Amino acid sequence: SIADQQLLSVFRCTRAYPVPLIVEKMAVGVMVLGLPEARSSLSDLECQLLRILSLQMAMRIQLEKQKNERREAVEKERLAAISMTARKFAHEINNPLGIIGNYLVSLKLKLSDKYDIQDELTIIDDEIHRISLMVNQMEMFSQAPFSQFSQMDVNEVIRDITQLAKPALFGSPALSLSFIPGKDISPISSSADALKQILINLFKNAAEAMANGGRVIIRTRKHAQQGQDDNGVVEIIIADSGPGLPQAVKDNLYTPFVTTKRNGHSGLGLSIVRKAVNDIGGMLSCLSSQDEGTTFTLILPETIPVNLGKKDDEQ
């Protein structure tokens, strides 16, 4: 097969010796050895050594798998607790914030310009608005999974989102947002609302990171998936020219409430992004450096995974 030929090419040999990696009668991988031209088999001693090595490798792989499963379980419980807290917090805080905001508007209308407190009232109103945005962001984090899927043109949806984001997030002359749509992008079944939430949060992070100016370029293209039909599988690349992510953020990229920003930032943006990506069965990766800025790559599947939208005990 082509895969065999590629493997032998990497080993620079014409023969290879596969060794299954098995733990408790369960295969966890395979180790492949390239053999020299003069060898077509292994000695008993070499086979015995390989059995020992393969067992050690299999146990190590299995331990890493169990470690990852435990970490994911802890993270899931943590996110569930945060989600419940966020939902209660948002519900309790939004109502009084709305009342205070309405009274401020009423005060500003009643008090004419001869009273020298208009600036103070404006500052109070701005701060309340900022608190409201933080609360709404937490409420977004506690939303139920996106379950409304429909056929959509990815390029059209992104074009609408970028037009929406330009005046709100890229109004400064020093900032720019541009979209380069890919060609021959087939419609896919996904959630336009989820994609909007993902992109708005990524745009917001990029704009805030480029305080001295910069650009964000978003591209779409077909995602090449080796050995599979890639019709409808879309890759969305969001690249900024900012200073890159601090190491503290890289180490805890999607951990809620971890942020290096000040001025009331909640540190929920990327957690919200990851939640939305998981809800629609997508994949998200990130590359960031001081020299090249930050690039997020989102891969959207062409079909809806069968377990999406179900509760955990139904999966």
PDB file of C-alpha atoms in Angstrom:
ATOM      1  CA  SER A   1       0.000   0.000   0.000  1.00  0.00           C
ATOM      2  CA  ILE A   2       1.000   3.641  -0.297  1.00  0.00           C
ATOM      3  CA  ALA A   3       1.229   3.879   3.490  1.00  0.00           C
ATOM      4  CA  ASP A   4       3.651   0.946   3.595  1.00  0.00           C
ATOM      5  CA  GLN A   5       5.780   2.488   0.876  1.00  0.00           C
ATOM      6  CA  GLN A   6       5.900   5.813   2.727  1.00  0.00           C
ATOM      7  CA  LEU A   7       6.868   4.050   5.955  1.00  0.00           C
ATOM      8  CA  LEU A   8       9.674   2.113   4.292  1.00  0.00           C
ATOM      9  CA  SER A   9      10.848   5.304   2.627  1.00  0.00           C
ATOM     10  CA  VAL A  10      11.126   7.011   6.020  1.00  0.00           C
ATOM     11  CA  PHE A  11      13.131   4.046   7.345  1.00  0.00           C
ATOM     12  CA  ARG A  12      15.219   3.935   4.141  1.00  0.00           C
ATOM     13  CA  CYS A  13      14.837   0.178   3.913  1.00  0.00           C
ATOM     14  CA  THR A  14      12.823  -2.456   2.044  1.00  0.00           C
ATOM     15  CA  ARG A  15      11.759  -4.553   5.047  1.00  0.00           C
ATOM     16  CA  ALA A  16      10.009  -3.597   8.262  1.00  0.00           C
ATOM     17  CA  TYR A  17       9.142  -5.525  11.419  1.00  0.00           C
ATOM     18  CA  PRO A  18       5.886  -4.529  13.165  1.00  0.00           C
ATOM     19  CA  VAL A  19       5.498  -5.222  16.884  1.00  0.00           C
ATOM     20  CA  PRO A  20       2.023  -4.843  18.445  1.00  0.00           C
ATOM     21  CA  LEU A  21       1.812  -2.922  21.725  1.00  0.00           C
ATOM     22  CA  ILE A  22      -0.652  -4.754  23.971  1.00  0.00           C
ATOM     23  CA  VAL A  23      -1.811  -4.165  27.549  1.00  0.00           C
ATOM     24  CA  GLU A  24      -4.287  -6.564  29.155  1.00  0.00           C
ATOM     25  CA  LYS A  25      -5.175  -8.088  25.783  1.00  0.00           C
ATOM     26  CA  MET A  26      -5.938  -4.637  24.365  1.00  0.00           C
ATOM     27  CA  ALA A  27      -3.913  -3.135  21.517  1.00  0.00           C
ATOM     28  CA  VAL A  28      -2.777   0.422  22.265  1.00  0.00           C
ATOM     29  CA  GLY A  29      -0.410   0.917  19.341  1.00  0.00           C
ATOM     30  CA  VAL A  30       2.286  -0.605  17.176  1.00  0.00           C
ATOM     31  CA  MET A  31       6.066  -0.263  17.041  1.00  0.00           C
ATOM     32  CA  VAL A  32       7.672  -0.633  13.603  1.00  0.00           C
ATOM     33  CA  LEU A  33      11.364  -1.394  13.093  1.00  0.00           C
ATOM     34  CA  GLY A  34      13.164  -0.938   9.813  1.00  0.00           C
ATOM     35  CA  LEU A  35      15.442  -3.901   9.005  1.00  0.00           C
ATOM     36  CA  PRO A  36      18.784  -3.675   7.214  1.00  0.00           C
ATOM     37  CA  GLU A  37      18.917  -5.094   3.699  1.00  0.00           C
ATOM     38  CA  ALA A  38      20.822  -8.181   4.859  1.00  0.00           C
ATOM     39  CA  ARG A  39      18.239  -9.094   7.508  1.00  0.00           C
ATOM     40  CA  SER A  40      14.882 -10.740   6.892  1.00  0.00           C
ATOM     41  CA  SER A  41      14.218 -11.926  10.445  1.00  0.00           C
ATOM     42  CA  LEU A  42      15.245 -11.413  14.067  1.00  0.00           C
ATOM     43  CA  SER A  43      17.050 -13.736  16.451  1.00  0.00           C
ATOM     44  CA  ASP A  44      15.389 -15.210  19.547  1.00  0.00           C
ATOM     45  CA  LEU A  45      17.355 -12.843  21.778  1.00  0.00           C
ATOM     46  CA  GLU A  46      16.307  -9.844  19.701  1.00  0.00           C
ATOM     47  CA  CYS A  47      12.681 -10.988  19.784  1.00  0.00           C
ATOM     48  CA  GLN A  48      12.849 -11.344  23.558  1.00  0.00           C
ATOM     49  CA  LEU A  49      14.285  -7.836  23.868  1.00  0.00           C
ATOM     50  CA  LEU A  50      11.558  -6.490  21.610  1.00  0.00           C
ATOM     51  CA  ARG A  51       8.871  -8.135  23.745  1.00  0.00           C
ATOM     52  CA  ILE A  52      10.266  -6.387  26.828  1.00  0.00           C
ATOM     53  CA  LEU A  53      10.508  -3.034  25.052  1.00  0.00           C
ATOM     54  CA  SER A  54       7.035  -3.346  23.533  1.00  0.00           C
ATOM     55  CA  LEU A  55       5.521  -4.150  26.928  1.00  0.00           C
ATOM     56  CA  GLN A  56       7.185  -1.113  28.505  1.00  0.00           C
ATOM     57  CA  MET A  57       6.038   1.123  25.652  1.00  0.00           C
ATOM     58  CA  ALA A  58       2.505  -0.248  25.798  1.00  0.00           C
ATOM     59  CA  MET A  59       2.295   0.324  29.552  1.00  0.00           C
ATOM     60  CA  ARG A  60       3.612   3.858  29.145  1.00  0.00           C
ATOM     61  CA  ILE A  61       1.067   4.659  26.426  1.00  0.00           C
ATOM     62  CA  GLN A  62      -1.730   3.191  28.541  1.00  0.00           C
ATOM     63  CA  LEU A  63      -0.657   5.225  31.594  1.00  0.00           C
ATOM     64  CA  GLU A  64      -0.616   8.411  29.514  1.00  0.00           C
ATOM     65  CA  LYS A  65      -4.065   7.593  28.181  1.00  0.00           C
ATOM     66  CA  GLN A  66      -5.429   7.049  31.687  1.00  0.00           C
ATOM     67  CA  LYS A  67      -3.756  10.256  32.860  1.00  0.00           C
ATOM     68  CA  ASN A  68      -5.406  12.220  30.052  1.00  0.00           C
ATOM     69  CA  GLU A  69      -8.777  10.628  30.775  1.00  0.00           C
ATOM     70  CA  ARG A  70      -8.528  11.581  34.445  1.00  0.00           C
ATOM     71  CA  ARG A  71      -7.506  15.125  33.563  1.00  0.00           C
ATOM     72  CA  GLU A  72     -10.429  15.450  31.144  1.00  0.00           C
ATOM     73  CA  ALA A  73     -12.835  14.118  33.791  1.00  0.00           C
ATOM     74  CA  VAL A  74     -11.591  16.643  36.364  1.00  0.00           C
ATOM     75  CA  GLU A  75     -11.799  19.441  33.800  1.00  0.00           C
ATOM     76  CA  LYS A  76     -15.338  18.415  32.884  1.00  0.00           C
ATOM     77  CA  GLU A  77     -16.442  18.506  36.519  1.00  0.00           C
ATOM     78  CA  ARG A  78     -14.734  21.846  36.988  1.00  0.00           C
ATOM     79  CA  LEU A  79     -16.429  23.366  33.950  1.00  0.00           C
ATOM     80  CA  ALA A  80     -19.801  22.024  35.084  1.00  0.00           C
ATOM     81  CA  ALA A  81     -19.368  23.692  38.491  1.00  0.00           C
ATOM     82  CA  ILE A  82     -18.242  26.959  36.875  1.00  0.00           C
ATOM     83  CA  SER A  83     -21.179  26.822  34.460  1.00  0.00           C
ATOM     84  CA  MET A  84     -23.690  26.465  37.283  1.00  0.00           C
ATOM     85  CA  THR A  85     -22.081  29.284  39.269  1.00  0.00           C
ATOM     86  CA  ALA A  86     -21.943  31.521  36.198  1.00  0.00           C
ATOM     87  CA  ARG A  87     -25.599  30.934  35.407  1.00  0.00           C
ATOM     88  CA  LYS A  88     -26.706  31.828  38.947  1.00  0.00           C
ATOM     89  CA  PHE A  89     -24.384  34.821  39.115  1.00  0.00           C
ATOM     90  CA  ALA A  90     -25.526  36.212  35.764  1.00  0.00           C
ATOM     91  CA  HIS A  91     -29.193  35.800  36.670  1.00  0.00           C
ATOM     92  CA  GLU A  92     -28.842  37.548  40.029  1.00  0.00           C
ATOM     93  CA  ILE A  93     -26.658  40.420  38.800  1.00  0.00           C
ATOM     94  CA  ASN A  94     -28.329  41.314  35.501  1.00  0.00           C
ATOM     95  CA  ASN A  95     -31.597  42.474  37.043  1.00  0.00           C
ATOM     96  CA  PRO A  96     -30.169  45.125  39.429  1.00  0.00           C
ATOM     97  CA  LEU A  97     -27.697  46.239  36.764  1.00  0.00           C
ATOM     98  CA  GLY A  98     -30.586  46.892  34.399  1.00  0.00           C
ATOM     99  CA  ILE A  99     -32.464  48.875  37.038  1.00  0.00           C
ATOM    100  CA  ILE A 100     -29.378  50.973  37.907  1.00  0.00           C
ATOM    101  CA  GLY A 101     -28.746  51.656  34.221  1.00  0.00           C
ATOM    102  CA  ASN A 102     -32.314  52.818  33.684  1.00  0.00           C
ATOM    103  CA  TYR A 103     -32.142  55.165  36.680  1.00  0.00           C
ATOM    104  CA  LEU A 104     -28.874  56.632  35.404  1.00  0.00           C
ATOM    105  CA  VAL A 105     -30.483  57.405  32.053  1.00  0.00           C
ATOM    106  CA  SER A 106     -33.366  59.046  33.880  1.00  0.00           C
ATOM    107  CA  LEU A 107     -30.991  61.121  36.030  1.00  0.00           C
ATOM    108  CA  LYS A 108     -29.025  62.308  33.003  1.00  0.00           C
ATOM    109  CA  LEU A 109     -32.238  63.459  31.347  1.00  0.00           C
ATOM    110  CA  LYS A 110     -33.511  65.234  34.464  1.00  0.00           C
ATOM    111  CA  LEU A 111     -30.260  66.970  35.289  1.00  0.00           C
ATOM    112  CA  SER A 112     -29.439  69.676  32.775  1.00  0.00           C
ATOM    113  CA  ASP A 113     -25.928  70.651  31.717  1.00  0.00           C
ATOM    114  CA  LYS A 114     -25.858  73.373  34.376  1.00  0.00           C
ATOM    115  CA  TYR A 115     -25.229  70.680  36.924  1.00  0.00           C
ATOM    116  CA  ASP A 116     -21.587  69.774  36.553  1.00  0.00           C
ATOM    117  CA  ILE A 117     -22.019  66.029  37.069  1.00  0.00           C
ATOM    118  CA  GLN A 118     -22.754  64.828  33.552  1.00  0.00           C
ATOM    119  CA  ASP A 119     -19.195  63.523  33.136  1.00  0.00           C
ATOM    120  CA  GLU A 120     -19.412  61.639  36.430  1.00  0.00           C
ATOM    121  CA  LEU A 121     -22.723  60.082  35.425  1.00  0.00           C
ATOM    122  CA  THR A 122     -21.235  59.055  32.080  1.00  0.00           C
ATOM    123  CA  ILE A 123     -18.305  57.377  33.833  1.00  0.00           C
ATOM    124  CA  ILE A 124     -20.677  55.497  36.143  1.00  0.00           C
ATOM    125  CA  ASP A 125     -22.778  54.439  33.147  1.00  0.00           C
ATOM    126  CA  ASP A 126     -19.682  53.201  31.304  1.00  0.00           C
ATOM    127  CA  GLU A 127     -18.536  51.179  34.295  1.00  0.00           C
ATOM    128  CA  ILE A 128     -21.972  49.596  34.716  1.00  0.00           C
ATOM    129  CA  HIS A 129     -21.974  48.769  31.020  1.00  0.00           C
ATOM    130  CA  ARG A 130     -18.564  47.113  31.406  1.00  0.00           C
ATOM    131  CA  ILE A 131     -19.803  45.033  34.334  1.00  0.00           C
ATOM    132  CA  SER A 132     -22.824  44.055  32.270  1.00  0.00           C
ATOM    133  CA  LEU A 133     -20.568  42.851  29.440  1.00  0.00           C
ATOM    134  CA  MET A 134     -18.593  40.700  31.884  1.00  0.00           C
ATOM    135  CA  VAL A 135     -21.785  39.212  33.295  1.00  0.00           C
ATOM    136  CA  ASN A 136     -23.137  38.512  29.826  1.00  0.00           C
ATOM    137  CA  GLN A 137     -19.884  36.779  28.935  1.00  0.00           C
ATOM    138  CA  MET A 138     -20.259  34.506  31.950  1.00  0.00           C
ATOM    139  CA  GLU A 139     -23.866  33.843  30.939  1.00  0.00           C
ATOM    140  CA  MET A 140     -22.650  32.836  27.466  1.00  0.00           C
ATOM    141  CA  PHE A 141     -20.281  30.385  29.126  1.00  0.00           C
ATOM    142  CA  SER A 142     -23.169  28.718  30.959  1.00  0.00           C
ATOM    143  CA  GLN A 143     -25.375  28.331  27.881  1.00  0.00           C
ATOM    144  CA  ALA A 144     -26.645  24.928  26.870  1.00  0.00           C
ATOM    145  CA  PRO A 145     -24.754  23.303  23.982  1.00  0.00           C
ATOM    146  CA  PHE A 146     -25.523  24.628  20.524  1.00  0.00           C
ATOM    147  CA  SER A 147     -27.986  22.155  19.035  1.00  0.00           C
ATOM    148  CA  GLN A 148     -29.626  24.097  16.184  1.00  0.00           C
ATOM    149  CA  PHE A 149     -27.790  22.912  13.076  1.00  0.00           C
ATOM    150  CA  SER A 150     -28.620  23.820   9.503  1.00  0.00           C
ATOM    151  CA  GLN A 151     -27.019  23.937   6.069  1.00  0.00           C
ATOM    152  CA  MET A 152     -24.955  27.085   5.804  1.00  0.00           C
ATOM    153  CA  ASP A 153     -22.518  28.810   3.502  1.00  0.00           C
ATOM    154  CA  VAL A 154     -19.463  29.324   5.718  1.00  0.00           C
ATOM    155  CA  ASN A 155     -18.102  32.188   3.621  1.00  0.00           C
ATOM    156  CA  GLU A 156     -21.413  34.036   3.763  1.00  0.00           C
ATOM    157  CA  VAL A 157     -21.705  33.607   7.542  1.00  0.00           C
ATOM    158  CA  ILE A 158     -18.129  34.801   8.119  1.00  0.00           C
ATOM    159  CA  ARG A 159     -18.627  37.768   5.812  1.00  0.00           C
ATOM    160  CA  ASP A 160     -21.635  38.856   7.895  1.00  0.00           C
ATOM    161  CA  ILE A 161     -19.706  38.405  11.156  1.00  0.00           C
ATOM    162  CA  THR A 162     -16.733  40.451   9.959  1.00  0.00           C
ATOM    163  CA  GLN A 163     -19.020  43.285   8.862  1.00  0.00           C
ATOM    164  CA  LEU A 164     -20.582  43.208  12.324  1.00  0.00           C
ATOM    165  CA  ALA A 165     -17.203  43.173  14.109  1.00  0.00           C
ATOM    166  CA  LYS A 166     -15.466  45.916  12.102  1.00  0.00           C
ATOM    167  CA  PRO A 167     -17.159  48.995  13.602  1.00  0.00           C
ATOM    168  CA  ALA A 168     -17.399  47.536  17.108  1.00  0.00           C
ATOM    169  CA  LEU A 169     -13.897  46.072  17.522  1.00  0.00           C
ATOM    170  CA  PHE A 170     -11.811  47.505  14.674  1.00  0.00           C
ATOM    171  CA  GLY A 171     -13.046  51.083  14.542  1.00  0.00           C
ATOM    172  CA  SER A 172      -9.579  52.498  15.159  1.00  0.00           C
ATOM    173  CA  PRO A 173      -7.655  53.518  12.008  1.00  0.00           C
ATOM    174  CA  ALA A 174      -4.684  51.570  13.372  1.00  0.00           C
ATOM    175  CA  LEU A 175      -6.634  48.296  13.310  1.00  0.00           C
ATOM    176  CA  SER A 176      -7.860  46.358  10.298  1.00  0.00           C
ATOM    177  CA  LEU A 177      -9.935  43.225   9.759  1.00  0.00           C
ATOM    178  CA  SER A 178     -10.095  41.546   6.365  1.00  0.00           C
ATOM    179  CA  PHE A 179     -11.632  38.346   5.027  1.00  0.00           C
ATOM    180  CA  ILE A 180     -10.213  36.241   2.186  1.00  0.00           C
ATOM    181  CA  PRO A 181     -12.832  33.612   1.269  1.00  0.00           C
ATOM    182  CA  GLY A 182     -11.705  30.306  -0.157  1.00  0.00           C
ATOM    183  CA  LYS A 183     -13.085  28.984  -3.418  1.00  0.00           C
ATOM    184  CA  ASP A 184     -15.232  25.883  -3.920  1.00  0.00           C
ATOM    185  CA  ILE A 185     -16.285  25.761  -0.250  1.00  0.00           C
ATOM    186  CA  SER A 186     -19.295  23.448  -0.066  1.00  0.00           C
ATOM    187  CA  PRO A 187     -22.174  24.185   2.365  1.00  0.00           C
ATOM    188  CA  ILE A 188     -21.953  22.278   5.647  1.00  0.00           C
ATOM    189  CA  SER A 189     -24.312  21.427   8.493  1.00  0.00           C
ATOM    190  CA  SER A 190     -23.315  23.473  11.515  1.00  0.00           C
ATOM    191  CA  SER A 191     -24.439  26.254  13.853  1.00  0.00           C
ATOM    192  CA  ALA A 192     -24.101  29.816  12.607  1.00  0.00           C
ATOM    193  CA  ASP A 193     -24.653  31.068  16.173  1.00  0.00           C
ATOM    194  CA  ALA A 194     -21.741  28.969  17.449  1.00  0.00           C
ATOM    195  CA  LEU A 195     -19.470  30.204  14.668  1.00  0.00           C
ATOM    196  CA  LYS A 196     -20.451  33.781  15.473  1.00  0.00           C
ATOM    197  CA  GLN A 197     -19.599  33.296  19.145  1.00  0.00           C
ATOM    198  CA  ILE A 198     -16.247  31.696  18.288  1.00  0.00           C
ATOM    199  CA  LEU A 199     -15.156  34.397  15.851  1.00  0.00           C
ATOM    200  CA  ILE A 200     -16.368  37.373  17.894  1.00  0.00           C
ATOM    201  CA  ASN A 201     -14.381  36.175  20.917  1.00  0.00           C
ATOM    202  CA  LEU A 202     -11.257  35.573  18.823  1.00  0.00           C
ATOM    203  CA  PHE A 203     -11.638  38.957  17.106  1.00  0.00           C
ATOM    204  CA  LYS A 204     -12.087  40.660  20.477  1.00  0.00           C
ATOM    205  CA  ASN A 205      -8.965  39.030  21.921  1.00  0.00           C
ATOM    206  CA  ALA A 206      -6.930  39.994  18.861  1.00  0.00           C
ATOM    207  CA  ALA A 207      -8.117  43.615  18.867  1.00  0.00           C
ATOM    208  CA  GLU A 208      -7.352  43.990  22.581  1.00  0.00           C
ATOM    209  CA  ALA A 209      -3.880  42.457  22.121  1.00  0.00           C
ATOM    210  CA  MET A 210      -2.997  44.951  19.353  1.00  0.00           C
ATOM    211  CA  ALA A 211      -3.311  48.132  21.384  1.00  0.00           C
ATOM    212  CA  ASN A 212      -0.727  49.856  19.185  1.00  0.00           C
ATOM    213  CA  GLY A 213      -2.375  48.753  15.956  1.00  0.00           C
ATOM    214  CA  GLY A 214      -2.270  45.719  13.729  1.00  0.00           C
ATOM    215  CA  ARG A 215      -4.294  43.554  11.400  1.00  0.00           C
ATOM    216  CA  VAL A 216      -6.415  40.433  11.552  1.00  0.00           C
ATOM    217  CA  ILE A 217      -6.844  38.303   8.443  1.00  0.00           C
ATOM    218  CA  ILE A 218      -9.381  35.502   8.296  1.00  0.00           C
ATOM    219  CA  ARG A 219      -9.235  32.899   5.529  1.00  0.00           C
ATOM    220  CA  THR A 220     -11.255  29.848   4.581  1.00  0.00           C
ATOM    221  CA  ARG A 221     -10.195  26.826   2.568  1.00  0.00           C
ATOM    222  CA  LYS A 222     -11.025  23.189   2.068  1.00  0.00           C
ATOM    223  CA  HIS A 223      -9.457  21.013   4.714  1.00  0.00           C
ATOM    224  CA  ALA A 224      -7.342  18.259   3.166  1.00  0.00           C
ATOM    225  CA  GLN A 225      -7.931  15.091   5.163  1.00  0.00           C
ATOM    226  CA  GLN A 226      -5.663  12.281   4.016  1.00  0.00           C
ATOM    227  CA  GLY A 227      -7.514   9.215   2.807  1.00  0.00           C
ATOM    228  CA  GLN A 228     -10.956  10.789   3.159  1.00  0.00           C
ATOM    229  CA  ASP A 229     -13.298  12.799   1.030  1.00  0.00           C
ATOM    230  CA  ASP A 230     -12.844  16.429   2.046  1.00  0.00           C
ATOM    231  CA  ASN A 231     -16.029  17.738   0.443  1.00  0.00           C
ATOM    232  CA  GLY A 232     -17.651  20.107   2.917  1.00  0.00           C
ATOM    233  CA  VAL A 233     -14.833  19.996   5.480  1.00  0.00           C
ATOM    234  CA  VAL A 234     -13.802  23.618   6.046  1.00  0.00           C
ATOM    235  CA  GLU A 235     -10.697  25.117   7.609  1.00  0.00           C
ATOM    236  CA  ILE A 236     -10.961  28.644   9.020  1.00  0.00           C
ATOM    237  CA  ILE A 237      -7.709  30.471   9.826  1.00  0.00           C
ATOM    238  CA  ILE A 238      -7.741  33.612  12.008  1.00  0.00           C
ATOM    239  CA  ALA A 239      -4.294  35.251  12.072  1.00  0.00           C
ATOM    240  CA  ASP A 240      -3.317  38.482  13.813  1.00  0.00           C
ATOM    241  CA  SER A 241      -0.111  40.517  13.749  1.00  0.00           C
ATOM    242  CA  GLY A 242      -0.098  41.095  17.490  1.00  0.00           C
ATOM    243  CA  PRO A 243       2.653  40.449  20.048  1.00  0.00           C
ATOM    244  CA  GLY A 244       1.756  36.795  20.575  1.00  0.00           C
ATOM    245  CA  LEU A 245       0.329  35.136  23.663  1.00  0.00           C
ATOM    246  CA  PRO A 246       2.191  35.353  26.978  1.00  0.00           C
ATOM    247  CA  GLN A 247       3.562  32.037  28.217  1.00  0.00           C
ATOM    248  CA  ALA A 248       1.154  32.046  31.153  1.00  0.00           C
ATOM    249  CA  VAL A 249      -1.755  32.127  28.716  1.00  0.00           C
ATOM    250  CA  LYS A 250      -0.233  29.446  26.470  1.00  0.00           C
ATOM    251  CA  ASP A 251       0.136  27.119  29.447  1.00  0.00           C
ATOM    252  CA  ASN A 252      -3.534  27.584  30.390  1.00  0.00           C
ATOM    253  CA  LEU A 253      -4.988  28.457  27.005  1.00  0.00           C
ATOM    254  CA  TYR A 254      -8.581  27.363  27.594  1.00  0.00           C
ATOM    255  CA  THR A 255      -8.658  27.366  31.414  1.00  0.00           C
ATOM    256  CA  PRO A 256     -11.467  29.618  32.709  1.00  0.00           C
ATOM    257  CA  PHE A 257     -10.549  32.772  34.663  1.00  0.00           C
ATOM    258  CA  VAL A 258      -6.858  32.647  33.688  1.00  0.00           C
ATOM    259  CA  THR A 259      -5.899  35.976  32.116  1.00  0.00           C
ATOM    260  CA  THR A 260      -3.018  38.464  32.037  1.00  0.00           C
ATOM    261  CA  LYS A 261      -5.375  41.313  31.141  1.00  0.00           C
ATOM    262  CA  ARG A 262      -6.625  43.875  33.617  1.00  0.00           C
ATOM    263  CA  ASN A 263      -9.492  46.359  33.670  1.00  0.00           C
ATOM    264  CA  GLY A 264     -12.149  43.796  34.519  1.00  0.00           C
ATOM    265  CA  HIS A 265     -11.350  41.044  32.024  1.00  0.00           C
ATOM    266  CA  SER A 266     -12.859  37.767  33.200  1.00  0.00           C
ATOM    267  CA  GLY A 267     -10.546  35.348  31.379  1.00  0.00           C
ATOM    268  CA  LEU A 268     -13.511  33.456  29.940  1.00  0.00           C
ATOM    269  CA  GLY A 269     -13.137  34.306  26.239  1.00  0.00           C
ATOM    270  CA  LEU A 270     -11.134  31.274  25.100  1.00  0.00           C
ATOM    271  CA  SER A 271     -13.096  28.967  27.412  1.00  0.00           C
ATOM    272  CA  ILE A 272     -16.251  30.117  25.652  1.00  0.00           C
ATOM    273  CA  VAL A 273     -14.559  29.511  22.305  1.00  0.00           C
ATOM    274  CA  ARG A 274     -13.544  25.968  23.231  1.00  0.00           C
ATOM    275  CA  LYS A 275     -17.048  25.195  24.525  1.00  0.00           C
ATOM    276  CA  ALA A 276     -18.634  26.384  21.271  1.00  0.00           C
ATOM    277  CA  VAL A 277     -16.105  24.437  19.175  1.00  0.00           C
ATOM    278  CA  ASN A 278     -16.846  21.257  21.150  1.00  0.00           C
ATOM    279  CA  ASP A 279     -20.588  21.845  20.809  1.00  0.00           C
ATOM    280  CA  ILE A 280     -20.378  21.719  17.008  1.00  0.00           C
ATOM    281  CA  GLY A 281     -17.847  18.881  16.848  1.00  0.00           C
ATOM    282  CA  GLY A 282     -15.032  21.049  15.514  1.00  0.00           C
ATOM    283  CA  MET A 283     -11.288  21.104  16.180  1.00  0.00           C
ATOM    284  CA  LEU A 284      -9.273  24.158  17.216  1.00  0.00           C
ATOM    285  CA  SER A 285      -5.508  24.692  17.289  1.00  0.00           C
ATOM    286  CA  CYS A 286      -3.317  27.682  18.117  1.00  0.00           C
ATOM    287  CA  LEU A 287       0.162  28.843  17.120  1.00  0.00           C
ATOM    288  CA  SER A 288       1.617  31.982  18.687  1.00  0.00           C
ATOM    289  CA  SER A 289       4.958  33.766  18.787  1.00  0.00           C
ATOM    290  CA  GLN A 290       6.234  37.293  19.367  1.00  0.00           C
ATOM    291  CA  ASP A 291       7.522  37.535  15.798  1.00  0.00           C
ATOM    292  CA  GLU A 292       4.521  36.162  13.892  1.00  0.00           C
ATOM    293  CA  GLY A 293       1.540  36.951  16.112  1.00  0.00           C
ATOM    294  CA  THR A 294      -1.216  34.454  16.911  1.00  0.00           C
ATOM    295  CA  THR A 295      -3.052  32.133  14.549  1.00  0.00           C
ATOM    296  CA  PHE A 296      -6.108  30.061  15.457  1.00  0.00           C
ATOM    297  CA  THR A 297      -7.177  27.330  13.041  1.00  0.00           C
ATOM    298  CA  LEU A 298     -10.727  25.995  13.238  1.00  0.00           C
ATOM    299  CA  ILE A 299     -11.797  22.860  11.382  1.00  0.00           C
ATOM    300  CA  LEU A 300     -15.528  22.367  10.916  1.00  0.00           C
ATOM    301  CA  PRO A 301     -16.842  18.874  10.122  1.00  0.00           C
ATOM    302  CA  GLU A 302     -19.080  18.254   7.128  1.00  0.00           C
ATOM    303  CA  THR A 303     -21.517  16.157   9.173  1.00  0.00           C
ATOM    304  CA  ILE A 304     -22.975  16.491  12.636  1.00  0.00           C
ATOM    305  CA  PRO A 305     -21.574  13.957  15.154  1.00  0.00           C
ATOM    306  CA  VAL A 306     -24.426  11.755  16.330  1.00  0.00           C
ATOM    307  CA  ASN A 307     -23.893  12.480  20.031  1.00  0.00           C
ATOM    308  CA  LEU A 308     -24.004  16.275  19.741  1.00  0.00           C
ATOM    309  CA  GLY A 309     -26.844  17.949  21.582  1.00  0.00           C
ATOM    310  CA  LYS A 310     -27.351  14.955  23.879  1.00  0.00           C
ATOM    311  CA  LYS A 311     -26.941  15.024  27.616  1.00  0.00           C
ATOM    312  CA  ASP A 312     -23.913  13.343  29.088  1.00  0.00           C
ATOM    313  CA  ASP A 313     -25.922  10.397  30.413  1.00  0.00           C
ATOM    314  CA  GLU A 314     -27.403   9.807  26.953  1.00  0.00           C
ATOM    315  CA  GLN A 315     -24.089   9.600  25.137  1.00  0.00           C
TER     316      GLN A 315
END
